[in-house]
Amino acid sequence: MDIILLGPPGAGKGTQAQRLVEAHGMRQLSTGDMLRAAVKAGTAVGLQAKAVMDRGELVCDAIVSALIGEELDAMAAGQGAIFDGYPRTAAQAESLDAILSARGRSLNHVIELGVDEDALVERICGRFTCANCGKGYHDKFEQPKVAGTCDKCGSHEFKRRPDDNEDTVRTRMAEYRAKTAPILPIYDARGIVSRVDGMADIDAVTAAIEQVIKG
Ligand code: ADP
Ligand code: AMP
């Protein structure tokens, strides 16, 4: 099963993708994570993407679509994919169709996480992740069970994203409104969009997504 999680920055895509990975052995394909890895490794893609990401703008379509194709090729046959943060433009949505059909795959669901924009700044500015395993947390909404220790791997090191600040968040939201929200009608026309209340608490959102997947 291949699904897209769609929603503005801070909607909960990464949080829910990590849960789907745990529950169903699917693979999370986050172009944001791929780009951050490229920046950290200092690759040509990373060097090109860094300033764009720091401003909260979108990296060019060809780069992110190439990353998605490479990741899909590295997956086990039959493993489901969760697209997190991709596609973000109409051109990327078109590329994804081609990328999937070339591999004999197709989209089963597009799950839109509906959120109130006012809540997103608080969500994003309180976000942090385990530096070792990448598990996501929040200062207020999802704290580690033992303070300072990752629930999943026991690491004591955590990190915050440089673009998770109020100024950049506003740009990222504007990008979402202008370029990403307009792709929804493409999937609506195919009858594969489900809308989930992303303002509910994290467990309730997971339960609603599970309902969609069960059909
Ligand atoms: P996205 O991947 O869509 O940018 P994240 O999954 O990283 O968003 O969520 C942003 C922050 O908000 C994280 O710190 C996460 O713990 C928290 N969060 C996610 N879903 C919820 C929710 N339903 N209620 C409250 N906080 C949430
Ligand atoms: P994210 O981790 O999804 O919040 O993405 C962080 C940043 O990476 C975004 O603000 C963009 O600069 C860049 N990015 C991630 N995914 C994409 C994409 N599909 N298209 C363009 N830029 C992207």
GROMACS .gro file of C-alpha atoms and ligand atoms in nm:
model
  265
    1MET     CA    1   0.000   0.000   0.000
    2ASP     CA    2   0.135   0.343  -0.097
    3ILE     CA    3  -0.002   0.652   0.074
    4ILE     CA    4   0.061   1.025   0.084
    5LEU     CA    5   0.033   1.219   0.410
    6LEU     CA    6  -0.052   1.572   0.312
    7GLY     CA    7  -0.067   1.878   0.533
    8PRO     CA    8   0.118   2.199   0.621
    9PRO     CA    9   0.441   2.202   0.821
   10GLY     CA   10   0.370   2.081   1.173
   11ALA     CA   11   0.047   1.902   1.077
   12GLY     CA   12   0.181   1.575   1.218
   13LYS     CA   13   0.292   1.394   0.900
   14GLY     CA   14   0.624   1.275   1.040
   15THR     CA   15   0.472   1.175   1.375
   16GLN     CA   16   0.205   0.965   1.207
   17ALA     CA   17   0.446   0.822   0.948
   18GLN     CA   18   0.671   0.693   1.229
   19ARG     CA   19   0.371   0.519   1.383
   20LEU     CA   20   0.272   0.359   1.052
   21VAL     CA   21   0.628   0.233   1.011
   22GLU     CA   22   0.613   0.073   1.358
   23ALA     CA   23   0.267  -0.075   1.311
   24HIS     CA   24   0.284  -0.197   0.953
   25GLY     CA   25   0.649  -0.217   0.851
   26MET     CA   26   0.592   0.047   0.585
   27ARG     CA   27   0.873   0.282   0.483
   28GLN     CA   28   0.863   0.656   0.549
   29LEU     CA   29   0.987   0.854   0.252
   30SER     CA   30   1.043   1.207   0.381
   31THR     CA   31   1.206   1.438   0.129
   32GLY     CA   32   1.280   1.679   0.417
   33ASP     CA   33   1.478   1.405   0.596
   34MET     CA   34   1.656   1.311   0.271
   35LEU     CA   35   1.753   1.673   0.208
   36ARG     CA   36   1.874   1.723   0.566
   37ALA     CA   37   2.087   1.410   0.529
   38ALA     CA   38   2.232   1.552   0.205
   39VAL     CA   39   2.308   1.884   0.377
   40LYS     CA   40   2.479   1.703   0.664
   41ALA     CA   41   2.683   1.486   0.425
   42GLY     CA   42   2.782   1.794   0.224
   43THR     CA   43   2.677   1.641  -0.110
   44ALA     CA   44   2.617   1.854  -0.420
   45VAL     CA   45   2.241   1.830  -0.361
   46GLY     CA   46   2.289   1.932   0.001
   47LEU     CA   47   2.499   2.233  -0.091
   48GLN     CA   48   2.234   2.347  -0.339
   49ALA     CA   49   1.942   2.287  -0.102
   50LYS     CA   50   2.072   2.434   0.223
   51ALA     CA   51   2.007   2.805   0.167
   52VAL     CA   52   1.665   2.735   0.014
   53MET     CA   53   1.566   2.524   0.316
   54ASP     CA   54   1.696   2.784   0.559
   55ARG     CA   55   1.464   3.038   0.397
   56GLY     CA   56   1.168   2.797   0.411
   57GLU     CA   57   1.127   2.792   0.035
   58LEU     CA   58   1.089   2.484  -0.183
   59VAL     CA   59   1.385   2.298  -0.329
   60CYS     CA   60   1.353   2.241  -0.704
   61ASP     CA   61   1.123   1.965  -0.823
   62ALA     CA   62   1.386   1.768  -1.016
   63ILE     CA   63   1.604   1.725  -0.707
   64VAL     CA   64   1.332   1.594  -0.475
   65SER     CA   65   1.175   1.369  -0.738
   66ALA     CA   66   1.515   1.211  -0.808
   67LEU     CA   67   1.560   1.146  -0.436
   68ILE     CA   68   1.219   0.976  -0.415
   69GLY     CA   69   1.297   0.752  -0.715
   70GLU     CA   70   1.627   0.642  -0.558
   71GLU     CA   71   1.462   0.561  -0.225
   72LEU     CA   72   1.186   0.359  -0.389
   73ASP     CA   73   1.445   0.158  -0.577
   74ALA     CA   74   1.613   0.072  -0.248
   75MET     CA   75   1.292  -0.067  -0.097
   76ALA     CA   76   1.198  -0.429  -0.055
   77ALA     CA   77   0.942  -0.551  -0.309
   78GLY     CA   78   0.594  -0.532  -0.164
   79GLN     CA   79   0.685  -0.287   0.112
   80GLY     CA   80   0.437   0.001   0.138
   81ALA     CA   81   0.557   0.360   0.111
   82ILE     CA   82   0.441   0.662   0.311
   83PHE     CA   83   0.516   0.983   0.125
   84ASP     CA   84   0.579   1.252   0.387
   85GLY     CA   85   0.638   1.604   0.258
   86TYR     CA   86   0.625   1.493  -0.106
   87PRO     CA   87   0.470   1.581  -0.346
   88ARG     CA   88   0.457   1.954  -0.270
   89THR     CA   89   0.385   2.094  -0.619
   90ALA     CA   90   0.175   1.994  -0.919
   91ALA     CA   91   0.494   1.905  -1.107
   92GLN     CA   92   0.600   1.675  -0.824
   93ALA     CA   93   0.256   1.511  -0.820
   94GLU     CA   94   0.294   1.441  -1.193
   95SER     CA   95   0.645   1.303  -1.141
   96LEU     CA   96   0.523   1.079  -0.861
   97ASP     CA   97   0.265   0.920  -1.090
   98ALA     CA   98   0.536   0.843  -1.344
   99ILE     CA   99   0.781   0.722  -1.079
  100LEU     CA  100   0.522   0.486  -0.930
  101SER     CA  101   0.387   0.348  -1.254
  102ALA     CA  102   0.739   0.280  -1.383
  103ARG     CA  103   0.778   0.057  -1.077
  104GLY     CA  104   0.437  -0.110  -1.104
  105ARG     CA  105   0.303   0.081  -0.802
  106SER     CA  106   0.013   0.318  -0.750
  107LEU     CA  107  -0.133   0.539  -0.480
  108ASN     CA  108  -0.397   0.390  -0.254
  109HIS     CA  109  -0.472   0.686  -0.029
  110VAL     CA  110  -0.400   1.055   0.011
  111ILE     CA  111  -0.463   1.144   0.374
  112GLU     CA  112  -0.501   1.514   0.437
  113LEU     CA  113  -0.430   1.624   0.794
  114GLY     CA  114  -0.650   1.927   0.851
  115VAL     CA  115  -0.505   2.172   1.103
  116ASP     CA  116  -0.565   2.517   1.234
  117GLU     CA  117  -0.274   2.736   1.118
  118ASP     CA  118  -0.256   2.917   1.450
  119ALA     CA  119  -0.156   2.593   1.622
  120LEU     CA  120   0.127   2.520   1.383
  121VAL     CA  121   0.377   2.775   1.505
  122GLU     CA  122   0.351   2.635   1.858
  123ARG     CA  123   0.385   2.281   1.727
  124ILE     CA  124   0.688   2.358   1.515
  125CYS     CA  125   0.869   2.577   1.764
  126GLY     CA  126   0.836   2.300   2.029
  127ARG     CA  127   0.949   2.019   1.802
  128PHE     CA  128   1.265   1.817   1.868
  129THR     CA  129   1.394   1.473   1.768
  130CYS     CA  130   1.628   1.208   1.902
  131ALA     CA  131   1.971   1.273   1.750
  132ASN     CA  132   2.034   0.900   1.732
  133CYS     CA  133   1.715   0.735   1.601
  134GLY     CA  134   1.513   1.035   1.480
  135LYS     CA  135   1.205   0.972   1.696
  136GLY     CA  136   1.000   1.292   1.711
  137TYR     CA  137   0.896   1.472   2.029
  138HIS     CA  138   0.740   1.798   2.142
  139ASP     CA  139   0.814   2.017   2.446
  140LYS     CA  140   0.447   2.015   2.544
  141PHE     CA  141   0.259   1.755   2.338
  142GLU     CA  142   0.490   1.452   2.326
  143GLN     CA  143   0.763   1.450   2.588
  144PRO     CA  144   0.993   1.152   2.642
  145LYS     CA  145   0.854   0.925   2.918
  146VAL     CA  146   1.178   0.973   3.115
  147ALA     CA  147   1.300   1.331   3.077
  148GLY     CA  148   1.616   1.352   2.866
  149THR     CA  149   1.601   0.988   2.748
  150CYS     CA  150   1.465   0.872   2.412
  151ASP     CA  151   1.174   0.627   2.457
  152LYS     CA  152   1.280   0.430   2.153
  153CYS     CA  153   1.659   0.396   2.172
  154GLY     CA  154   1.763   0.533   2.514
  155SER     CA  155   1.985   0.807   2.369
  156HIS     CA  156   2.029   1.127   2.571
  157GLU     CA  157   2.098   1.348   2.271
  158PHE     CA  158   1.827   1.546   2.100
  159LYS     CA  159   1.828   1.805   1.824
  160ARG     CA  160   1.616   2.086   1.683
  161ARG     CA  161   1.588   2.192   1.320
  162PRO     CA  162   1.743   2.526   1.223
  163ASP     CA  163   1.435   2.607   1.010
  164ASP     CA  164   1.194   2.552   1.300
  165ASN     CA  165   1.168   2.920   1.392
  166GLU     CA  166   0.871   3.151   1.361
  167ASP     CA  167   0.994   3.351   1.059
  168THR     CA  168   1.073   3.047   0.847
  169VAL     CA  169   0.753   2.876   0.952
  170ARG     CA  170   0.549   3.163   0.806
  171THR     CA  171   0.728   3.126   0.471
  172ARG     CA  172   0.680   2.748   0.478
  173MET     CA  173   0.308   2.793   0.541
  174ALA     CA  174   0.281   3.042   0.257
  175GLU     CA  175   0.457   2.794   0.027
  176TYR     CA  176   0.212   2.525   0.137
  177ARG     CA  177  -0.089   2.743   0.065
  178ALA     CA  178   0.039   2.863  -0.272
  179LYS     CA  179   0.194   2.547  -0.415
  180THR     CA  180   0.094   2.236  -0.220
  181ALA     CA  181  -0.272   2.279  -0.125
  182PRO     CA  182  -0.362   2.325  -0.496
  183ILE     CA  183  -0.256   1.966  -0.574
  184LEU     CA  184  -0.539   1.819  -0.365
  185PRO     CA  185  -0.798   1.846  -0.645
  186ILE     CA  186  -0.581   1.617  -0.861
  187TYR     CA  187  -0.628   1.340  -0.606
  188ASP     CA  188  -0.984   1.437  -0.520
  189ALA     CA  189  -1.075   1.375  -0.884
  190ARG     CA  190  -0.945   1.018  -0.841
  191GLY     CA  191  -1.154   0.966  -0.527
  192ILE     CA  192  -0.856   0.872  -0.309
  193VAL     CA  193  -0.851   1.163  -0.060
  194SER     CA  194  -0.952   1.113   0.304
  195ARG     CA  195  -0.961   1.404   0.544
  196VAL     CA  196  -0.850   1.349   0.902
  197ASP     CA  197  -0.874   1.601   1.187
  198GLY     CA  198  -0.511   1.681   1.261
  199MET     CA  199  -0.610   1.895   1.559
  200ALA     CA  200  -0.713   1.589   1.758
  201ASP     CA  201  -0.458   1.441   1.997
  202ILE     CA  202  -0.182   1.228   1.848
  203ASP     CA  203  -0.341   0.889   1.934
  204ALA     CA  204  -0.679   0.996   1.795
  205VAL     CA  205  -0.516   1.102   1.468
  206THR     CA  206  -0.343   0.762   1.446
  207ALA     CA  207  -0.675   0.585   1.504
  208ALA     CA  208  -0.843   0.789   1.229
  209ILE     CA  209  -0.562   0.707   0.984
  210GLU     CA  210  -0.586   0.337   1.071
  211GLN     CA  211  -0.958   0.351   0.986
  212VAL     CA  212  -0.878   0.497   0.644
  213ILE     CA  213  -0.616   0.232   0.572
  214LYS     CA  214  -0.844  -0.054   0.679
  215GLY     CA  215  -1.098   0.085   0.432
  216ADP     P1  216   0.516   1.752   1.012
  216ADP     O1  217   0.595   1.626   0.982
  216ADP     O2  218   0.381   1.751   0.947
  216ADP     O3  219   0.593   1.877   0.983
  216ADP     P2  220   0.546   1.665   1.289
  216ADP     O4  221   0.491   1.526   1.284
  216ADP     O5  222   0.694   1.679   1.299
  216ADP     O6  223   0.487   1.753   1.168
  216ADP     O7  224   0.475   1.740   1.412
  216ADP     C1  225   0.518   1.871   1.454
  216ADP     C2  226   0.526   1.875   1.606
  216ADP     O8  227   0.394   1.868   1.661
  216ADP     C3  228   0.604   1.758   1.668
  216ADP     O9  229   0.683   1.808   1.775
  216ADP     C4  230   0.497   1.662   1.717
  216ADP    O10  231   0.538   1.594   1.835
  216ADP     C5  232   0.378   1.752   1.745
  216ADP     N1  233   0.251   1.692   1.706
  216ADP     C6  234   0.226   1.611   1.600
  216ADP     N2  235   0.095   1.576   1.596
  216ADP     C7  236   0.036   1.639   1.700
  216ADP     C8  237  -0.100   1.644   1.750
  216ADP     N3  238  -0.199   1.576   1.690
  216ADP     N4  239  -0.122   1.720   1.861
  216ADP     C9  240  -0.022   1.790   1.921
  216ADP     N5  241   0.106   1.788   1.879
  216ADP    C10  242   0.135   1.714   1.771
  217AMP     P1  243   1.003   1.921   0.586
  217AMP     O1  244   1.100   1.834   0.661
  217AMP     O2  245   0.903   1.840   0.508
  217AMP     O3  246   0.938   2.023   0.675
  217AMP     O4  247   1.089   2.001   0.478
  217AMP     C1  248   1.190   2.090   0.518
  217AMP     C2  249   1.234   2.173   0.398
  217AMP     O5  250   1.292   2.088   0.297
  217AMP     C3  251   1.122   2.249   0.325
  217AMP     O6  252   1.094   2.374   0.387
  217AMP     C4  253   1.183   2.264   0.185
  217AMP     O7  254   1.280   2.365   0.182
  217AMP     C5  255   1.254   2.131   0.166
  217AMP     N1  256   1.167   2.027   0.107
  217AMP     C6  257   1.128   1.910   0.167
  217AMP     N2  258   1.051   1.838   0.086
  217AMP     C7  259   1.038   1.911  -0.029
  217AMP     C8  260   0.968   1.891  -0.152
  217AMP     N3  261   0.894   1.782  -0.173
  217AMP     N4  262   0.980   1.986  -0.246
  217AMP     C9  263   1.054   2.097  -0.227
  217AMP     N5  264   1.121   2.123  -0.114
  217AMP    C10  265   1.114   2.031  -0.015
   0.00000   0.00000   0.00000
